[in-house]
Short mmCIF file of C-alpha atoms in Angstrom, two decimals:
data_model
loop_
_atom_site.label_atom_id
_atom_site.label_comp_id
_atom_site.label_asym_id
_atom_site.label_seq_id
_atom_site.Cartn_x
_atom_site.Cartn_y
_atom_site.Cartn_z
CA MET R 1 -38.25 9.86 -3.67
CA LYS R 2 -37.27 6.72 -5.14
CA ALA R 3 -34.38 5.67 -6.91
CA ALA R 4 -34.56 5.74 -10.94
CA ALA R 5 -34.89 2.31 -12.81
CA PHE R 6 -31.60 0.50 -12.82
CA ASP R 7 -29.98 -3.05 -13.65
CA TYR R 8 -29.23 -5.22 -10.68
CA PHE R 9 -26.36 -7.95 -10.79
CA ALA R 10 -24.99 -10.31 -8.36
CA PRO R 11 -21.99 -11.83 -9.50
CA ARG R 12 -20.53 -14.86 -7.36
CA THR R 13 -16.91 -14.29 -8.21
CA MET R 14 -14.95 -11.07 -8.43
CA ASP R 15 -13.63 -11.95 -12.18
CA ASP R 16 -17.64 -11.84 -12.84
CA ALA R 17 -17.95 -8.51 -11.18
CA LEU R 18 -15.14 -6.94 -13.01
CA ASP R 19 -16.35 -8.20 -16.32
CA LEU R 20 -19.65 -6.25 -15.56
CA LEU R 21 -17.82 -3.23 -14.88
CA ALA R 22 -15.56 -3.62 -17.95
CA ARG R 23 -18.98 -4.33 -20.14
CA SER R 24 -20.84 -1.49 -18.46
CA GLY R 25 -18.18 1.10 -20.02
CA GLY R 26 -17.66 2.29 -16.46
CA SER R 27 -21.33 3.59 -16.07
CA ALA R 28 -22.43 0.92 -13.44
CA LYS R 29 -21.55 1.39 -9.83
CA VAL R 30 -20.37 -1.00 -7.04
CA LEU R 31 -22.65 -1.60 -4.42
CA ALA R 32 -20.98 -2.77 -0.98
CA GLY R 33 -22.94 -1.99 2.39
CA GLY R 34 -24.96 0.53 0.67
CA GLN R 35 -25.32 2.84 3.58
CA THR R 36 -24.34 5.93 1.39
CA LEU R 37 -25.01 4.38 -2.33
CA VAL R 38 -28.77 3.95 -1.69
CA PRO R 39 -29.59 7.05 0.28
CA VAL R 40 -27.85 8.87 -2.59
CA MET R 41 -29.64 7.12 -5.39
CA ALA R 42 -33.19 7.42 -3.57
CA PHE R 43 -32.66 11.18 -3.58
CA ARG R 44 -31.82 10.58 -7.54
CA LEU R 45 -28.56 12.49 -6.66
CA ALA R 46 -26.98 9.54 -8.44
CA GLN R 47 -29.02 7.44 -11.15
CA PRO R 48 -26.50 4.72 -12.22
CA PRO R 49 -28.00 2.53 -14.96
CA ALA R 50 -26.85 -0.45 -13.25
CA LEU R 51 -25.39 -1.76 -10.10
CA VAL R 52 -22.67 -4.47 -9.12
CA ASP R 53 -23.46 -6.06 -5.86
CA LEU R 54 -20.34 -7.66 -4.18
CA ASN R 55 -22.28 -8.94 -1.16
CA ARG R 56 -22.21 -12.73 -2.62
CA ILE R 57 -18.59 -12.76 -3.45
CA ALA R 58 -16.65 -14.81 -1.32
CA GLY R 59 -13.45 -13.98 0.54
CA LEU R 60 -13.61 -10.02 0.68
CA ASN R 61 -14.78 -10.21 4.34
CA TYR R 62 -11.43 -10.53 6.48
CA ILE R 63 -9.32 -9.18 8.94
CA ARG R 64 -5.71 -10.86 9.18
CA GLU R 65 -2.00 -10.43 9.84
CA ASP R 66 0.40 -10.29 7.04
CA GLY R 67 3.84 -10.06 8.79
CA ASP R 68 4.23 -6.09 9.66
CA ALA R 69 0.89 -5.29 8.42
CA VAL R 70 -2.99 -5.80 9.13
CA LEU R 71 -4.94 -6.70 5.79
CA ILE R 72 -8.76 -5.73 5.62
CA GLY R 73 -10.99 -6.90 3.34
CA ALA R 74 -13.15 -4.46 1.59
CA MET R 75 -16.42 -5.86 2.19
CA THR R 76 -15.60 -6.21 6.21
CA ARG R 77 -18.18 -4.45 8.07
CA HIS R 78 -17.41 -1.48 10.62
CA ARG R 79 -18.87 -3.88 13.28
CA ASP R 80 -16.37 -6.43 12.72
CA VAL R 81 -13.38 -3.83 12.73
CA GLU R 82 -15.06 -2.62 16.03
CA ARG R 83 -15.16 -6.10 17.76
CA SER R 84 -11.57 -7.03 15.94
CA GLU R 85 -8.96 -7.88 18.94
CA THR R 86 -6.16 -7.74 16.13
CA VAL R 87 -7.40 -4.30 15.03
CA ALA R 88 -7.71 -3.27 18.86
CA ARG R 89 -4.03 -4.68 19.52
CA HIS R 90 -2.11 -3.22 16.19
CA LEU R 91 -4.46 -0.42 15.29
CA PRO R 92 -5.30 1.31 17.92
CA LEU R 93 -6.14 4.62 16.40
CA LEU R 94 -8.50 2.70 13.84
CA SER R 95 -10.16 0.76 16.77
CA GLN R 96 -11.14 4.31 18.28
CA ALA R 97 -12.29 6.03 15.21
CA ILE R 98 -14.77 3.03 13.86
CA ARG R 99 -16.58 3.51 16.81
CA GLU R 100 -17.32 7.20 16.14
CA VAL R 101 -18.65 5.87 12.66
CA ALA R 102 -22.56 6.67 12.54
CA HIS R 103 -24.78 4.29 14.80
CA PRO R 104 -24.59 0.94 15.21
CA VAL R 105 -27.03 -0.30 12.51
CA ILE R 106 -24.94 1.60 10.33
CA ARG R 107 -21.95 0.07 11.38
CA ASN R 108 -23.36 -3.40 10.89
CA ARG R 109 -23.81 -3.35 7.02
CA GLY R 110 -21.35 -0.33 6.18
CA THR R 111 -18.10 -1.72 5.06
CA ALA R 112 -14.33 -0.51 4.84
CA GLY R 113 -14.23 -0.32 1.03
CA GLY R 114 -17.07 1.50 0.33
CA SER R 115 -16.54 4.34 3.21
CA LEU R 116 -13.14 4.67 1.42
CA SER R 117 -14.22 4.65 -2.02
CA HIS R 118 -17.09 7.12 -1.37
CA ALA R 119 -14.35 9.55 -0.09
CA ASP R 120 -16.22 11.86 2.21
CA PRO R 121 -13.76 14.03 4.05
CA ALA R 122 -15.85 14.11 7.07
CA ALA R 123 -15.85 10.25 7.21
CA GLU R 124 -13.57 8.27 9.74
CA TRP R 125 -12.20 5.98 7.30
CA PRO R 126 -10.53 8.41 4.91
CA THR R 127 -8.88 10.28 7.70
CA VAL R 128 -7.29 7.42 9.70
CA ALA R 129 -6.13 5.66 6.33
CA VAL R 130 -3.85 8.91 5.62
CA ALA R 131 -2.72 8.91 9.09
CA LEU R 132 -1.69 5.26 9.22
CA LYS R 133 -0.01 5.03 5.74
CA ALA R 134 -2.42 2.62 4.65
CA SER R 135 -2.37 1.72 0.92
CA PHE R 136 -5.27 0.04 -0.86
CA VAL R 137 -5.24 -2.73 -3.18
CA LEU R 138 -7.40 -2.03 -6.51
CA ARG R 139 -8.46 -4.66 -8.97
CA SER R 140 -9.68 -4.24 -12.65
CA ALA R 141 -10.23 -6.60 -15.64
CA LYS R 142 -6.77 -5.52 -16.59
CA GLY R 143 -5.01 -6.36 -13.54
CA THR R 144 -4.01 -5.05 -10.01
CA ARG R 145 -2.36 -2.34 -8.45
CA THR R 146 -1.57 -0.58 -5.09
CA VAL R 147 -2.25 3.15 -4.27
CA ALA R 148 -0.85 4.68 -0.96
CA ALA R 149 -3.86 6.30 0.81
CA ARG R 150 -2.37 9.72 0.55
CA ASP R 151 -2.57 9.54 -3.44
CA PHE R 152 -5.88 7.92 -3.23
CA PHE R 153 -8.16 10.58 -2.11
CA LEU R 154 -7.94 13.44 -4.98
CA SER R 155 -10.73 16.09 -4.45
CA LEU R 156 -14.38 16.08 -2.77
CA LEU R 157 -15.72 12.46 -3.39
CA THR R 158 -13.33 12.01 -5.86
CA THR R 159 -10.55 9.07 -5.74
CA ALA R 160 -7.78 7.39 -7.68
CA LEU R 161 -10.21 4.61 -8.68
CA SER R 162 -10.94 4.19 -12.43
CA PRO R 163 -14.82 3.56 -13.38
CA GLU R 164 -13.61 0.04 -13.93
CA GLU R 165 -12.02 -0.59 -10.83
CA ILE R 166 -12.79 -2.04 -7.42
CA LEU R 167 -11.04 -1.28 -4.08
CA VAL R 168 -10.45 -5.40 -2.53
CA GLU R 169 -8.08 -4.77 0.28
CA VAL R 170 -6.67 -2.20 2.82
CA ARG R 171 -3.21 -2.79 3.93
CA ILE R 172 -2.19 -1.08 7.17
CA PRO R 173 1.09 -1.09 8.76
CA LYS R 174 1.09 -2.23 12.62
CA ARG R 175 1.90 0.42 14.93
CA SER R 176 4.99 0.28 16.94
CA ASP R 177 5.11 -0.98 20.52
CA ASP R 178 6.24 2.79 21.60
CA ALA R 179 3.17 4.62 19.63
CA ARG R 180 0.13 5.73 21.23
CA ALA R 181 -2.82 6.78 19.22
CA VAL R 182 -5.75 9.09 19.96
CA PHE R 183 -8.94 9.98 17.73
CA LEU R 184 -11.11 12.72 18.13
CA GLU R 185 -14.23 14.21 16.54
CA VAL R 186 -16.88 16.77 17.28
CA ASN R 187 -20.07 16.93 15.45
CA ARG R 188 -23.90 18.18 16.17
CA ARG R 189 -25.08 14.78 17.05
CA HIS R 190 -23.68 11.63 17.77
CA GLY R 191 -23.66 9.59 14.82
CA ASP R 192 -23.47 12.56 12.40
CA PHE R 193 -20.42 13.16 9.90
CA ALA R 194 -17.72 15.01 11.86
CA ILE R 195 -17.68 18.91 11.59
CA VAL R 196 -13.59 18.33 12.18
CA SER R 197 -12.13 15.10 13.48
CA VAL R 198 -8.39 14.47 14.39
CA ALA R 199 -6.48 11.41 13.94
CA ALA R 200 -3.16 11.40 15.95
CA GLN R 201 -0.28 8.62 16.43
CA MET R 202 2.66 9.69 18.19
CA GLU R 203 5.59 7.32 18.97
CA ALA R 204 8.15 8.42 21.78
CA SER R 205 11.24 6.98 23.54
CA ARG R 206 11.41 6.00 27.02
CA ALA R 207 13.55 9.08 27.57
CA GLY R 208 10.18 11.00 26.55
CA GLU R 209 11.64 12.17 23.07
CA VAL R 210 9.16 12.05 20.13
CA LYS R 211 10.40 9.81 17.71
CA ASP R 212 7.63 9.98 15.11
CA VAL R 213 4.46 11.57 14.66
CA ALA R 214 1.31 11.52 12.29
CA LEU R 215 -1.40 14.13 12.61
CA VAL R 216 -4.35 14.29 9.88
CA LEU R 217 -7.66 16.27 10.28
CA GLY R 218 -10.83 15.50 8.68
CA GLY R 219 -13.64 18.03 7.71
CA VAL R 220 -11.48 20.89 7.05
CA ALA R 221 -10.48 20.22 3.47
CA PRO R 222 -11.76 18.43 0.22
CA VAL R 223 -9.37 15.54 1.27
CA PRO R 224 -7.93 14.50 4.44
CA PHE R 225 -5.55 17.33 5.86
CA ASP R 226 -2.02 15.86 6.65
CA ALA R 227 -0.57 18.21 8.81
CA GLY R 228 2.61 16.25 9.35
CA ARG R 229 4.83 18.90 7.96
CA LEU R 230 3.60 21.25 10.36
CA ALA R 231 3.81 18.79 13.40
CA ALA R 232 7.42 17.70 12.64
CA PRO R 233 9.01 20.50 14.68
CA MET R 234 8.24 18.25 17.54
CA LEU R 235 10.39 15.22 16.38
CA GLY R 236 13.72 14.98 18.51
CA ARG R 237 12.16 17.05 21.69
CA ARG R 238 11.10 16.03 25.11
CA LEU R 239 7.34 15.38 25.33
CA ALA R 240 7.16 17.96 28.50
CA ASP R 241 8.75 20.77 26.94
CA LEU R 242 6.57 21.05 24.06
CA ARG R 243 3.48 23.49 23.60
CA PHE R 244 0.82 22.05 21.71
CA GLU R 245 -0.96 25.44 21.41
CA ASP R 246 1.71 26.41 18.91
CA VAL R 247 1.33 23.28 16.97
CA GLY R 248 -2.52 23.95 16.89
CA ARG R 249 -2.03 27.59 15.77
CA ALA R 250 0.40 26.54 13.09
CA ILE R 251 -2.09 23.90 11.61
CA ALA R 252 -5.26 26.17 11.85
CA GLY R 253 -3.51 28.87 10.24
CA GLU R 254 -2.97 26.67 7.11
CA LEU R 255 -6.58 25.46 6.78
CA SER R 256 -8.67 27.09 4.38
CA PRO R 257 -11.96 25.23 5.27
CA GLY R 258 -15.74 25.90 3.48
CA SER R 259 -18.56 27.16 5.81
CA ASP R 260 -22.06 25.30 5.33
CA ILE R 261 -25.09 24.78 7.46
CA HIS R 262 -23.01 22.92 10.02
CA ALA R 263 -20.28 25.34 10.87
CA SER R 264 -18.36 28.59 9.35
CA ALA R 265 -15.03 28.38 8.13
CA ASP R 266 -13.92 30.42 11.35
CA TYR R 267 -15.47 27.86 13.62
CA ARG R 268 -13.85 24.88 11.89
CA ARG R 269 -10.57 26.78 11.91
CA ASP R 270 -11.12 27.27 15.77
CA LEU R 271 -12.23 23.94 16.27
CA ALA R 272 -9.38 22.26 14.61
CA CYS R 273 -6.75 24.26 16.49
CA GLY R 274 -8.66 22.86 20.09
CA LEU R 275 -9.03 19.43 19.06
CA VAL R 276 -5.34 19.16 18.00
CA VAL R 277 -4.08 20.52 21.36
CA ARG R 278 -6.69 17.89 22.95
CA ALA R 279 -5.24 15.37 20.76
CA LEU R 280 -1.61 15.83 21.70
CA THR R 281 -2.18 16.41 25.13
CA GLN R 282 -3.92 13.37 25.67
CA LEU R 283 -1.29 11.50 23.87
CA ARG R 284 1.22 13.01 26.14
CA GLU R 285 -0.76 11.59 29.01
CA LYS R 286 -0.39 8.09 27.36
CA PHE R 287 3.54 8.00 27.84
#
């Protein structure tokens, strides 16, 4: 199939892009890397009357440090994140996860902002963003606001973005020197969306006591599933004394995933339990 007819705009400034969105009454769609939107339009699952292409706007593709945070521009390609020494040094969880995004040809074009704005619950970016306590800078013609990742994802493919807003920047706190990270996912074929994924980051003392833990699952709920509350009993305990199977079973028992052509709900729960145990075991081996 071919996409339905639409108007195409390629503004050169952010102000012009925001003005176009405002004048469209929220009906126009933003085009970033196009790796999701274009196929969806080709199947006519989406028929926006107009596209606002961000690719000619300068200053939206960057990775830089700002004190205790790493800032990533919304038009930064996955491949740039994958190759970034700054990301590898300060955000190892993201560095691991980005290598699981589709295939190199997709990573060459797909963008951070595009993936986050699309909000597929099986995608890597949303899961990692919640685990790393990221926040997103959103702009409209009316002004700028910042939204925490945990509040950004509302439901399946639904975010806190208004129709006239654009996600322009991702802000992620740097990991502490005492933190280690593991990202795991299972899919039918390499490059497919995850059936289940686990983003895990842990901070431990030199004595081996757990000081902090982030544990977020993808593919098991309409939004990334933050299992921090269920992992909290590990805090203050020695890593050597922990039974990660108990944590995995507790998390699986809280999940209500759906069934589809890729996996049943029961399989997803069992897979989630196994991946949590594997991720935590690998984390322990890193200390």
